[in-house]
Coordinates of C-alpha atoms in Angstrom, one line a residue:
Chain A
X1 CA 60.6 15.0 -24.5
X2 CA 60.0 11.6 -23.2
X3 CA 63.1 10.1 -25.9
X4 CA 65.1 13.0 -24.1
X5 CA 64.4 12.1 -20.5
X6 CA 64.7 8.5 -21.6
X7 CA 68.4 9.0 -23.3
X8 CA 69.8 10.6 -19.9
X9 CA 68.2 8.2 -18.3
X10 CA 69.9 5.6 -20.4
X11 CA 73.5 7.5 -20.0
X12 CA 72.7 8.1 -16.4
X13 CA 73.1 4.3 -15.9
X14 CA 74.7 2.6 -18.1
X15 CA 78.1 3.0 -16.7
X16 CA 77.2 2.1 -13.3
X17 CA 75.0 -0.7 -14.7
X18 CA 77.8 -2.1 -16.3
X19 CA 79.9 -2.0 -12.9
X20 CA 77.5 -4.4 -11.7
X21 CA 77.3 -6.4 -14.2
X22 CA 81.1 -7.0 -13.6
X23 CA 80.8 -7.7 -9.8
X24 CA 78.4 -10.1 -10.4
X25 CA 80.8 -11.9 -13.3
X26 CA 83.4 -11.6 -10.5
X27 CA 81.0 -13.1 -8.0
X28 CA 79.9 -15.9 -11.1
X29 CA 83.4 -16.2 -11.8
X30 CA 84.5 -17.2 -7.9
X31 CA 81.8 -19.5 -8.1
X32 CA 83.5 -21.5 -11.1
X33 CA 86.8 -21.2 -9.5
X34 CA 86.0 -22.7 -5.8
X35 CA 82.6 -24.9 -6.5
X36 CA 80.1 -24.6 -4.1
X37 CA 81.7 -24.9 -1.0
X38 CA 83.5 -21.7 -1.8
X39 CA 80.9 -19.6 -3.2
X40 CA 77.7 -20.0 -4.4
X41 CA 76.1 -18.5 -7.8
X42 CA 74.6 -15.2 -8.0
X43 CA 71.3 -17.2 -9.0
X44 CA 71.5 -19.7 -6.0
X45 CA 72.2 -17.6 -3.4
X46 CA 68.8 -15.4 -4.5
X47 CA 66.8 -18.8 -5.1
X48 CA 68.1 -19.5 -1.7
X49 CA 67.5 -15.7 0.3
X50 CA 63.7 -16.1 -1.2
X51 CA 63.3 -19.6 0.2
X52 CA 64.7 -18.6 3.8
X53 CA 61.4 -16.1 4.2
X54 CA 59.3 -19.3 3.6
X55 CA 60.9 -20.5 6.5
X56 CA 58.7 -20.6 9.9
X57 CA 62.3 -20.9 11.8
X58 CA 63.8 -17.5 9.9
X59 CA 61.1 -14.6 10.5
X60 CA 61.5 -14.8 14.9
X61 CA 65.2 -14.2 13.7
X62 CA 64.5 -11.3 11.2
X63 CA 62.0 -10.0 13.6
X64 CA 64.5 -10.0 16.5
X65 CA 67.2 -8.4 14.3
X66 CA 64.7 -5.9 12.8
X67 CA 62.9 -4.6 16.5
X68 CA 66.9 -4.7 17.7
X69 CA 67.9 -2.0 14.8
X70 CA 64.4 0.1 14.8
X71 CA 64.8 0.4 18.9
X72 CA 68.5 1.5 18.9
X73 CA 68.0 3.9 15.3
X74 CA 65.1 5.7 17.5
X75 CA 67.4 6.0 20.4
X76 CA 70.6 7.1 18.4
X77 CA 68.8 10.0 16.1
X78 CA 66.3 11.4 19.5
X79 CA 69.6 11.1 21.5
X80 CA 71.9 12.4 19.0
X81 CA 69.8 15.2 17.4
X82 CA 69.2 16.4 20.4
X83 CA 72.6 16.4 22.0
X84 CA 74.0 17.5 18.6
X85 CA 71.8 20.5 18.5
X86 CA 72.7 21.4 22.6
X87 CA 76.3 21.0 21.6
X88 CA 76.1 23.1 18.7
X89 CA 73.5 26.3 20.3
X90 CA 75.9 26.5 23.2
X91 CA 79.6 27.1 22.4
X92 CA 81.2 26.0 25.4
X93 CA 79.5 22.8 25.9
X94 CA 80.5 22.2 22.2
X95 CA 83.6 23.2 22.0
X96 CA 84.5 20.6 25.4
X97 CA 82.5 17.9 24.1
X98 CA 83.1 18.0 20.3
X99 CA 87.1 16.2 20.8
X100 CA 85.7 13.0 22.6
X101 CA 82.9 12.6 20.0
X102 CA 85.8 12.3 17.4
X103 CA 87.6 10.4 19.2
X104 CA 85.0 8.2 20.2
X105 CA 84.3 8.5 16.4
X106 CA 87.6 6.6 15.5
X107 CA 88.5 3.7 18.1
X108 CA 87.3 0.3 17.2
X109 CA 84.0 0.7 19.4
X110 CA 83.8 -3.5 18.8
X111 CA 86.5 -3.6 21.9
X112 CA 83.9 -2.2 23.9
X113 CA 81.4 -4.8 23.5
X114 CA 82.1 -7.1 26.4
X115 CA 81.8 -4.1 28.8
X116 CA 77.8 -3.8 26.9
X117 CA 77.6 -7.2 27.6
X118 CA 78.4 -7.2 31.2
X119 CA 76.0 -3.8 31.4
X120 CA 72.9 -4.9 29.8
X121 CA 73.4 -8.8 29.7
X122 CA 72.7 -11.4 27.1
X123 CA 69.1 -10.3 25.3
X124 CA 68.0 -7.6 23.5
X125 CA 69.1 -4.8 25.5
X126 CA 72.9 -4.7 24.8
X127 CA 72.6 -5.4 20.6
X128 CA 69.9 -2.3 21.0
X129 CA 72.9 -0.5 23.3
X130 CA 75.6 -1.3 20.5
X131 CA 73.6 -0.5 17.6
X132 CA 72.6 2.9 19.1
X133 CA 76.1 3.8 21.0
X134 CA 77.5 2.8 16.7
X135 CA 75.2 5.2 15.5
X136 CA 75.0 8.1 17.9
X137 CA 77.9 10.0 17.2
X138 CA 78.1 10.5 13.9
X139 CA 74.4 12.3 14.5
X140 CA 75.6 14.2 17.1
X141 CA 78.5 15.2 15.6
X142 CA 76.7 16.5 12.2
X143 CA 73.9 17.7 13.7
X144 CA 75.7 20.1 16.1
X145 CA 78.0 21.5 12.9
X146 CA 74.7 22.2 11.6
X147 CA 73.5 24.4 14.1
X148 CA 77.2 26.4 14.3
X149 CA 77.1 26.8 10.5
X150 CA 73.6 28.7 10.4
X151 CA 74.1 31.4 8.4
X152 CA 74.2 34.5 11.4
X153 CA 72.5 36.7 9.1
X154 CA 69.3 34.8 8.9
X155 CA 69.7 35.1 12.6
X156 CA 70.2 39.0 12.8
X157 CA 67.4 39.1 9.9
X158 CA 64.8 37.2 11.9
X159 CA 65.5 39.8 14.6
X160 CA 65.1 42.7 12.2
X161 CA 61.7 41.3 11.3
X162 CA 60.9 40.7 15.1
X163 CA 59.8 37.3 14.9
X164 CA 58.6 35.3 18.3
X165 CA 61.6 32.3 19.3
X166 CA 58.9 29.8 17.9
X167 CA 58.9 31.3 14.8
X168 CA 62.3 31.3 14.2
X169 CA 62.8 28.1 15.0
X170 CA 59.9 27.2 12.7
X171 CA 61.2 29.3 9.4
X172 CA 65.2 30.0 9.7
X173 CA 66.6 27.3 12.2
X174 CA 64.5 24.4 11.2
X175 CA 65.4 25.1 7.4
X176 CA 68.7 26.1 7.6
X177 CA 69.5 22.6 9.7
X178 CA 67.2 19.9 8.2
X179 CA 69.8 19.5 5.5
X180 CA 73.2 18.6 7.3
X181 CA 71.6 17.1 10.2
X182 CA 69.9 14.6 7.2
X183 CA 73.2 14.2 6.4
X184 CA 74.3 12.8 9.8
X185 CA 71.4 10.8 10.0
X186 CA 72.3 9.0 7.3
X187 CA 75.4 8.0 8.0
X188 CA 73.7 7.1 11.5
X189 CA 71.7 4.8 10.0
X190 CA 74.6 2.8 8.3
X191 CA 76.5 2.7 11.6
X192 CA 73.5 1.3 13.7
X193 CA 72.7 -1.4 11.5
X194 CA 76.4 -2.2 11.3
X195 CA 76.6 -1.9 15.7
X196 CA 73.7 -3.9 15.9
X197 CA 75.1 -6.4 13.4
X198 CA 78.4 -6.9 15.4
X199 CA 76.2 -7.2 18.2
X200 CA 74.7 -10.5 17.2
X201 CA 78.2 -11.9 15.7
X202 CA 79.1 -12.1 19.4
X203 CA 77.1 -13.9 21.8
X204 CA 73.8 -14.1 20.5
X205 CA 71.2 -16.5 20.7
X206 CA 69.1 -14.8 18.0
X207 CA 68.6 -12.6 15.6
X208 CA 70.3 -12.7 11.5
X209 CA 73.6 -12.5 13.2
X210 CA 73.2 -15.7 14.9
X211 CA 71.9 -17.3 11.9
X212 CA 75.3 -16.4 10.4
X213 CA 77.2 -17.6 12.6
X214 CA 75.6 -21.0 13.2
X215 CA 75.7 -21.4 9.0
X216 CA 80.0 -20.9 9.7
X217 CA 79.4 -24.0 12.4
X218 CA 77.8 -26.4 10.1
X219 CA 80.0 -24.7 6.9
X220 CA 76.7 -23.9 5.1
X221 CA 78.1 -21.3 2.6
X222 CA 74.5 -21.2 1.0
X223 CA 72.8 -19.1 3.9
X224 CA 75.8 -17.4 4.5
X225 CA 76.2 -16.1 1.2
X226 CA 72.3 -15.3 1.2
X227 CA 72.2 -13.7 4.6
X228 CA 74.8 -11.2 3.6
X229 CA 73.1 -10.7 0.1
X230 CA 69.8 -10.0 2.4
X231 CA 71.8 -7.3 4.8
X232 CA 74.1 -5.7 1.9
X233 CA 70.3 -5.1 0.1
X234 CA 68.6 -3.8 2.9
X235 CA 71.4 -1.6 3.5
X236 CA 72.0 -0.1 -0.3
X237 CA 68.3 0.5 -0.4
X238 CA 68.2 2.3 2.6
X239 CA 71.0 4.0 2.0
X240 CA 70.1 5.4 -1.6
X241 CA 66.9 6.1 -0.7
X242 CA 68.1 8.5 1.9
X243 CA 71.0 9.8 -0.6
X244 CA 68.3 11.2 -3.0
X245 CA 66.2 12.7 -0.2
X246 CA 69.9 14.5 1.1
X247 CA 70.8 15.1 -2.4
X248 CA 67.1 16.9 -3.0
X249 CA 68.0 18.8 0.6
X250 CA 70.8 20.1 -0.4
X251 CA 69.9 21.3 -3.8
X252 CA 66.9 23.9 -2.0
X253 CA 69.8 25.5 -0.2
Chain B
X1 CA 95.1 27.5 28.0
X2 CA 92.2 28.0 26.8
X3 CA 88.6 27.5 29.1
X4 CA 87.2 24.8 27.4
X5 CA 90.3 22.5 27.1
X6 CA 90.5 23.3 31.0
X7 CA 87.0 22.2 31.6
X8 CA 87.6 19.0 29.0
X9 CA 90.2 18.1 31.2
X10 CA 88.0 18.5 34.5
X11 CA 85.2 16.6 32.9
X12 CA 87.5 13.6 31.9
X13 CA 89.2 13.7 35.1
X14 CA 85.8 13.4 36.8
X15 CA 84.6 10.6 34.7
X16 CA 87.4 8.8 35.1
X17 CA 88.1 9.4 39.3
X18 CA 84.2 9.0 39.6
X19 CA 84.6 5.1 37.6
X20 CA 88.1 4.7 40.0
X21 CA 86.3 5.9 43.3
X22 CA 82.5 3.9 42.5
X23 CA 84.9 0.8 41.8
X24 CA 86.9 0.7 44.5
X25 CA 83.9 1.5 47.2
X26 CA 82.1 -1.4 45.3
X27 CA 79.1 0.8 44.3
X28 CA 79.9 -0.7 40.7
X29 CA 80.4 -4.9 41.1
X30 CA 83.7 -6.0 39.4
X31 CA 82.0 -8.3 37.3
X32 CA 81.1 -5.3 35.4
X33 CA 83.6 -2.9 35.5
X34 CA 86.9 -2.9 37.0
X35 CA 88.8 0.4 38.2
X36 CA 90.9 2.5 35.9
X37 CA 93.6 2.2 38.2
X38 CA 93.3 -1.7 37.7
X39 CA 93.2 -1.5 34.1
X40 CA 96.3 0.3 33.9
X41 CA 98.2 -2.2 36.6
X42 CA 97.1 -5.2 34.0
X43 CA 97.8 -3.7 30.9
X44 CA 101.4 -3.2 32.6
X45 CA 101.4 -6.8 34.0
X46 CA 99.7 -8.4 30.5
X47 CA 103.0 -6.7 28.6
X48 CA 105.8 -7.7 30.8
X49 CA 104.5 -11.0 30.9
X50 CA 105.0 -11.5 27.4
X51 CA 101.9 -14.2 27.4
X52 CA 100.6 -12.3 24.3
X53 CA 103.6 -11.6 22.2
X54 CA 102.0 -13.7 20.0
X55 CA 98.7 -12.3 19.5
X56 CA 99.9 -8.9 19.6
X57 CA 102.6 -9.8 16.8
X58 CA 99.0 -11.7 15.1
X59 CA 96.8 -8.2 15.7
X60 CA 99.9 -5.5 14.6
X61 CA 101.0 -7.4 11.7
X62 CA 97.6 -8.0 10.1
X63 CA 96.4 -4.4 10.9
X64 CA 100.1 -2.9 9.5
X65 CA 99.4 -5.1 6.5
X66 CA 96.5 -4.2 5.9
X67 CA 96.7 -0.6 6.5
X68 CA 99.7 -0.7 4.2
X69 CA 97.6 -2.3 1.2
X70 CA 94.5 0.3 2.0
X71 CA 96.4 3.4 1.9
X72 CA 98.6 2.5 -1.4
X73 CA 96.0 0.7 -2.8
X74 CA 93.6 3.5 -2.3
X75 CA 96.0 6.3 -3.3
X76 CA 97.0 4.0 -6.7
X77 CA 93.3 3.9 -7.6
X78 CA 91.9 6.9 -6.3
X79 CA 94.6 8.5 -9.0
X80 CA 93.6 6.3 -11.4
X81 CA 89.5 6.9 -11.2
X82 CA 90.7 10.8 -10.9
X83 CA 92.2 10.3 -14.5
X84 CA 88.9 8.7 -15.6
X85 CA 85.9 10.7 -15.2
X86 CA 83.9 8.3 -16.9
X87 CA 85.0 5.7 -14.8
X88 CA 84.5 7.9 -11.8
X89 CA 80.7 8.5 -13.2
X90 CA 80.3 4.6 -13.2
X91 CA 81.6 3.7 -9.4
X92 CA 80.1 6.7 -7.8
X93 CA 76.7 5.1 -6.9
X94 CA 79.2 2.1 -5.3
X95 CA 81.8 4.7 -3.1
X96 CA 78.6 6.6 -2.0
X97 CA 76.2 3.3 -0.5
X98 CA 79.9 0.9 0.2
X99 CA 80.2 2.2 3.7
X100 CA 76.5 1.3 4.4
X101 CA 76.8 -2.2 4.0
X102 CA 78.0 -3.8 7.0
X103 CA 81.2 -5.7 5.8
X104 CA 81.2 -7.6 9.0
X105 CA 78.2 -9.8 7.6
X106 CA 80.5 -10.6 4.6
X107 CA 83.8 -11.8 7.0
X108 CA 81.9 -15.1 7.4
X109 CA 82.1 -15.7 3.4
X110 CA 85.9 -14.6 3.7
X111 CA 86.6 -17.0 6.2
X112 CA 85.1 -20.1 4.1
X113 CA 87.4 -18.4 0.8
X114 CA 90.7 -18.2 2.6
X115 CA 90.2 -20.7 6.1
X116 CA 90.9 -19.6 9.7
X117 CA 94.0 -17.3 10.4
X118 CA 95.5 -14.2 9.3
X119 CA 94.3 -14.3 5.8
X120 CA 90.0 -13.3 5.7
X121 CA 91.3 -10.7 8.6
X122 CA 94.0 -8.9 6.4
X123 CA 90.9 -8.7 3.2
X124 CA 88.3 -7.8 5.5
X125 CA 90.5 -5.0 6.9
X126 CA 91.9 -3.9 3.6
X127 CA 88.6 -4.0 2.2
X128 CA 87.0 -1.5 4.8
X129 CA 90.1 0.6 4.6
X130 CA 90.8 1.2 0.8
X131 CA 87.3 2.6 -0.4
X132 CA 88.1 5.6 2.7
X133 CA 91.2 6.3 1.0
X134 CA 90.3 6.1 -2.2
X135 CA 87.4 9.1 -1.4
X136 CA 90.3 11.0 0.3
X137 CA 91.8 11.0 -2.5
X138 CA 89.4 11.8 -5.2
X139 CA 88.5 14.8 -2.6
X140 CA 92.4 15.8 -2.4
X141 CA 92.7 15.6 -6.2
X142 CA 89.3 17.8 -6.8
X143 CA 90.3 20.7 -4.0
X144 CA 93.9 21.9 -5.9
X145 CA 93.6 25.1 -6.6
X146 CA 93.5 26.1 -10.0
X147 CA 95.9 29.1 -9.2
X148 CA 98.7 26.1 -8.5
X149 CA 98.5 24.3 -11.5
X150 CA 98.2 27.3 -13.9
X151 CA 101.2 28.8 -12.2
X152 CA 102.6 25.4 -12.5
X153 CA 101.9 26.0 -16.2
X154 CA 103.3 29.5 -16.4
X155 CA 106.5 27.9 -15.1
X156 CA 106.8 25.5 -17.6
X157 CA 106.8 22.0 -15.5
X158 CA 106.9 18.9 -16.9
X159 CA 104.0 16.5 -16.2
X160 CA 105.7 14.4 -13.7
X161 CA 107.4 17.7 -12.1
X162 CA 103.8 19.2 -11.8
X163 CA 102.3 16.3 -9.9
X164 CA 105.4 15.8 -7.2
X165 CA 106.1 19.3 -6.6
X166 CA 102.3 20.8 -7.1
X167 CA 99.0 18.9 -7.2
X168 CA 100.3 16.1 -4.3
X169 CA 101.7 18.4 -1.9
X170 CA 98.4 20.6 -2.8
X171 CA 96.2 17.7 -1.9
X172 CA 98.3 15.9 1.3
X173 CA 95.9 17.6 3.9
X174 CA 93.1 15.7 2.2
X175 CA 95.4 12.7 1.9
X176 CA 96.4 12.7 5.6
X177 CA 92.8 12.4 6.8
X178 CA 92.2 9.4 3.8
X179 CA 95.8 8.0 5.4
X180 CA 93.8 8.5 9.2
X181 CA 90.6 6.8 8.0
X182 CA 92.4 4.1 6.8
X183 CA 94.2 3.5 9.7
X184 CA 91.3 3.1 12.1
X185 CA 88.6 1.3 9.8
X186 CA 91.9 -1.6 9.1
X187 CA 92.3 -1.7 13.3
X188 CA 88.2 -2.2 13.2
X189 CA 88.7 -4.4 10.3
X190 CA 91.0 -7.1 12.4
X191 CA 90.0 -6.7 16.0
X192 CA 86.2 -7.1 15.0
X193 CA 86.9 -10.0 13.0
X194 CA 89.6 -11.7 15.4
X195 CA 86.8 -10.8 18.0
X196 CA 84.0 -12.7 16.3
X197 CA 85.7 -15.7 14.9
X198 CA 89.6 -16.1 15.3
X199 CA 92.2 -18.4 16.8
X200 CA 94.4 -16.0 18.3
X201 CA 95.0 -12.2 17.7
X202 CA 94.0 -9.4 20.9
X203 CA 90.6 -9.3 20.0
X204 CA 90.2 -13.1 20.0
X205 CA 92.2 -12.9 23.6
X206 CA 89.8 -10.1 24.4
X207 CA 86.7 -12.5 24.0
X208 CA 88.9 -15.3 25.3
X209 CA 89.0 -13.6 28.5
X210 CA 85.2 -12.7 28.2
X211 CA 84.1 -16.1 28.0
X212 CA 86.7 -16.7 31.0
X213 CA 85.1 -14.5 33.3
X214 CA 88.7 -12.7 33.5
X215 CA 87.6 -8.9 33.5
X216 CA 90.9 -8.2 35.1
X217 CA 92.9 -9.1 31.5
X218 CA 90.2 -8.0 29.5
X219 CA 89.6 -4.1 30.4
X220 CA 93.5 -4.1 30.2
X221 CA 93.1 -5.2 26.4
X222 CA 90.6 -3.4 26.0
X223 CA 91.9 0.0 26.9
X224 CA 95.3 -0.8 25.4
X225 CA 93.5 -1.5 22.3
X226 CA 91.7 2.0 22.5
X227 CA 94.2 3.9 23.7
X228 CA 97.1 2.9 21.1
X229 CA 94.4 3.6 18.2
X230 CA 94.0 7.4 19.9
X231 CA 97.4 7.8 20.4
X232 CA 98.0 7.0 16.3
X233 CA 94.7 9.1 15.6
X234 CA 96.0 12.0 17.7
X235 CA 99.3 11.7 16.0
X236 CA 98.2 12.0 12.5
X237 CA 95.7 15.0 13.4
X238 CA 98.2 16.9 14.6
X239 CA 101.1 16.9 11.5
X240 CA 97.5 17.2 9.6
X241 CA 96.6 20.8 11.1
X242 CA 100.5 21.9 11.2
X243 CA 99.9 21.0 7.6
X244 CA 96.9 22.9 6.8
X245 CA 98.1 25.9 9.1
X246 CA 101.3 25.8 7.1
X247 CA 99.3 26.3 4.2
X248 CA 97.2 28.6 5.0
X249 CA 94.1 27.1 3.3
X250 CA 92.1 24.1 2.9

């Protein structure tokens, strides 16, 4: 049994194992190539992203980033699960609203960041606005396709059994959602990190973002390199930690 | 036409003559927000003036280059990973978390690899591009029907016969939206990075005229920018559904 589970296990990932075994030659091998001042090692730049939380000067800047991203994810899945699900229980409001949310979906939203700027000034508020504006509409979007799609004989059935509006809600709607608007969330929660990223590239006086670009100023290609390692982690682990929860969602339906 | 296109139009009429009509009365300051009408007048006057030739060549060029080396690229190895499936196996876990990282965070790195210009824009680009197309793809190549290829078979086609006159036009819907995708995350690709760090390009003249206080320039980029990605976006949607309605199926 436990040789059996271990085997899949093994087969499971040793192909994607190797994959990363050749991006980080690649990433060894750029390192060789340019020096340095190019790139540094796989090894350094970890060395390096551990030392930057012994820093006193780094955690305001992680802090700011982190309350920045937690504020506008809270205000992009409340706003957008609730919108989506609005959208998708009443046709008419969804069908005249679903067009701009994919087009809004598409255009380089990073144009619109001056206008954020001029709106909620300087601070906090307008990475918080970016971030949550980034990852709004892809939760609205998916969360009111998950209410059309529910299944109109559940519907019809819950009527047949005469249950009370709560109790639908509470055993078909809820159930018959969870899944797809999981999905949206999850895409929701790249997209804000990635708003409220872009947010702090452009005039900011805090946050990770501003650590980035004041390492570009002074060319130091160490904290660069370990700032995006830091942000590319937090985002994979996130992210595939939500994959398996949507992954285990989907598999109950 | 039907009611909710009609009301769509109304609401977007509104939003817009509400934004023209607060404007111009002053209830929203023009260090925020300028009028519509205004935008238009300076996108007309920014063109003719021919001041931004050339960023505009900078910004098209880079983003056609790029798009170019996404889509291709992406087609070329979404085929090949099709043929694979152990290699698909393998880079599945990295297609399924690579849109989660914020690529913006790596443009940085890029710039120090290939210096200041056109160069860490076209990668970045090309980089958020290709991995869309290559999932397009993949999803194209997975959704032709059976039926096709067995009648394909029946009829005796040759290999290379099979793919051109079967399994690609089978898959194109799929294609077109990878083709789309591509499009708009390359656009994102170079305007975000000329916006953050860049010597010239219409992003970089879009935060130019932020730090400049010059709204007046900058909405005008700003909603030519927007508008000429829609336009492109709107195009390709549409010879997608003729396609798909053509077909009958998706």
């Amino acid at each position: 049994m436990s040789t059996a589970v271990a085997s899949t296990f093994a087969t499971r990932w040793r192909d994607p194992l190797i994959v990363l075994a050749v991006i980080l030659a690649g990433w060894q091998s750029l390192n060789l190539w340019g020096g340095d001042n190019v790139m540094t090692s796989p090894v350094a730049t970890v060395r390096h992203a551990v030392e930057l939380f012994g820093q006193s000067r780094f955690l305001p800047h992680l802090r700011e980033t982190l309350t920045a991203y937690f504020v506008a994810l809270a205000i992009a899945v409340f706003g957008g699960v609730s919108f989506g699900v609005l959208m998708g229980a009443h046709k008419l409001t969804g069908e005249v609203a679903e067009p701009i949310f994919t087009a809004l979906y598409s255009i380089p939203k990073v144009t619109l960041y001056p206008l954020i700027l001029l709106s909620f000034g300087l601070g906090i508020q307008a990475k918080i606005a970016f971030g949550a504006l980034h990852g709004i509409i892809p939760i609205v979007i998916f969360s009111m396709n998950a209410v059309r799609q529910v299944n109109r004989t559940y519907l019809r059935t819950a009527r047949a059994m005469s249950l009370t509006p709560m109790q639908t809600v509470r055993h078909i709607i809820i159930p018959a959602t969870v899944p797809e608007i999981f999905s949206g969330l999850r895409i929701g929660v790249s997209l804000t990190l990635l708003g409220t990223m872009l947010g702090e590239l452009f005039a900011s006086q805090r946050g990770l973002g501003f650590l980035l670009m004041t390492a570009i100023d002074i060319h130091d290609v160490k904290t660069i390199m370990a700032l995006a390692l830091l942000i590319s982690i937090f985002a994979v682990l996130v992210n595939s930690m939500m994959l398996a929860v949507d992954r285990k969602l989907h598999a109950r339906l | 036409m039907n009611p909710a296109t009609v009301i769509r139009t109304l609401v977007i009429i509104g939003i817009v003559g509400g934004l023209e009509l607060a404007c111009r009365t002053g209830a929203l300051p023009h260090t925020v927000i300028i009028a519509p009408s205004a935008m238009v007048a300076s996108i007309i006057e920014t063109l003719s003036s021919g001041e931004l030739n050339g960023d505009m060549r900078q910004t098209f060029g880079a983003v056609a280059v790029a798009a170019t080396l996404a889509i291709c690229g992406g087609f070329v190895l979404g085929f090949l990973i099709h043929m694979s499936p152990r290699l698909r196996r393998a880079i599945d876990p990295l297609l399924g978390a690579y849109y989660a990282i914020p690529h913006v965070a790596f443009y940085p790195v890029l710039i120090v690899i290939f210096g200041l210009g056109a160069g860490p824009l076209i990668v970045l680009a090309t980089m958020l591009g290709i991995v869309a197309m290559i999932i397009a793809t993949l999803g194209g190549l997975d959704r032709v029907p059976r039926v096709l290829l067995r009648t394909a078979k029946v009829h005796g086609l040759s290999p290379s016969q099979e793919l051109f006159l079967v399994r690609l036009p089978a898959a194109t819907p799929h294609l077109l939206s990878g083709v789309k995708l591509a499009f708009s995350y390359s656009f994102i690709g170079v305007v975000a990075g000329e916006f953050i760090l860049s010597t010239a390009g219409v992003g970089h003249a879009i935060a130019f005229s932020y730090d400049n206080f010059d709204n007046y320039r900058m909405y005008g980029l700003i909603l030519f920018i927007i508008g000429f990605v829609v336009v492109v976006n709107t195009t390709i949607l549409f010879w997608e559904r003729r396609m798909v309605a053509r077909r009958g199926t998706r």
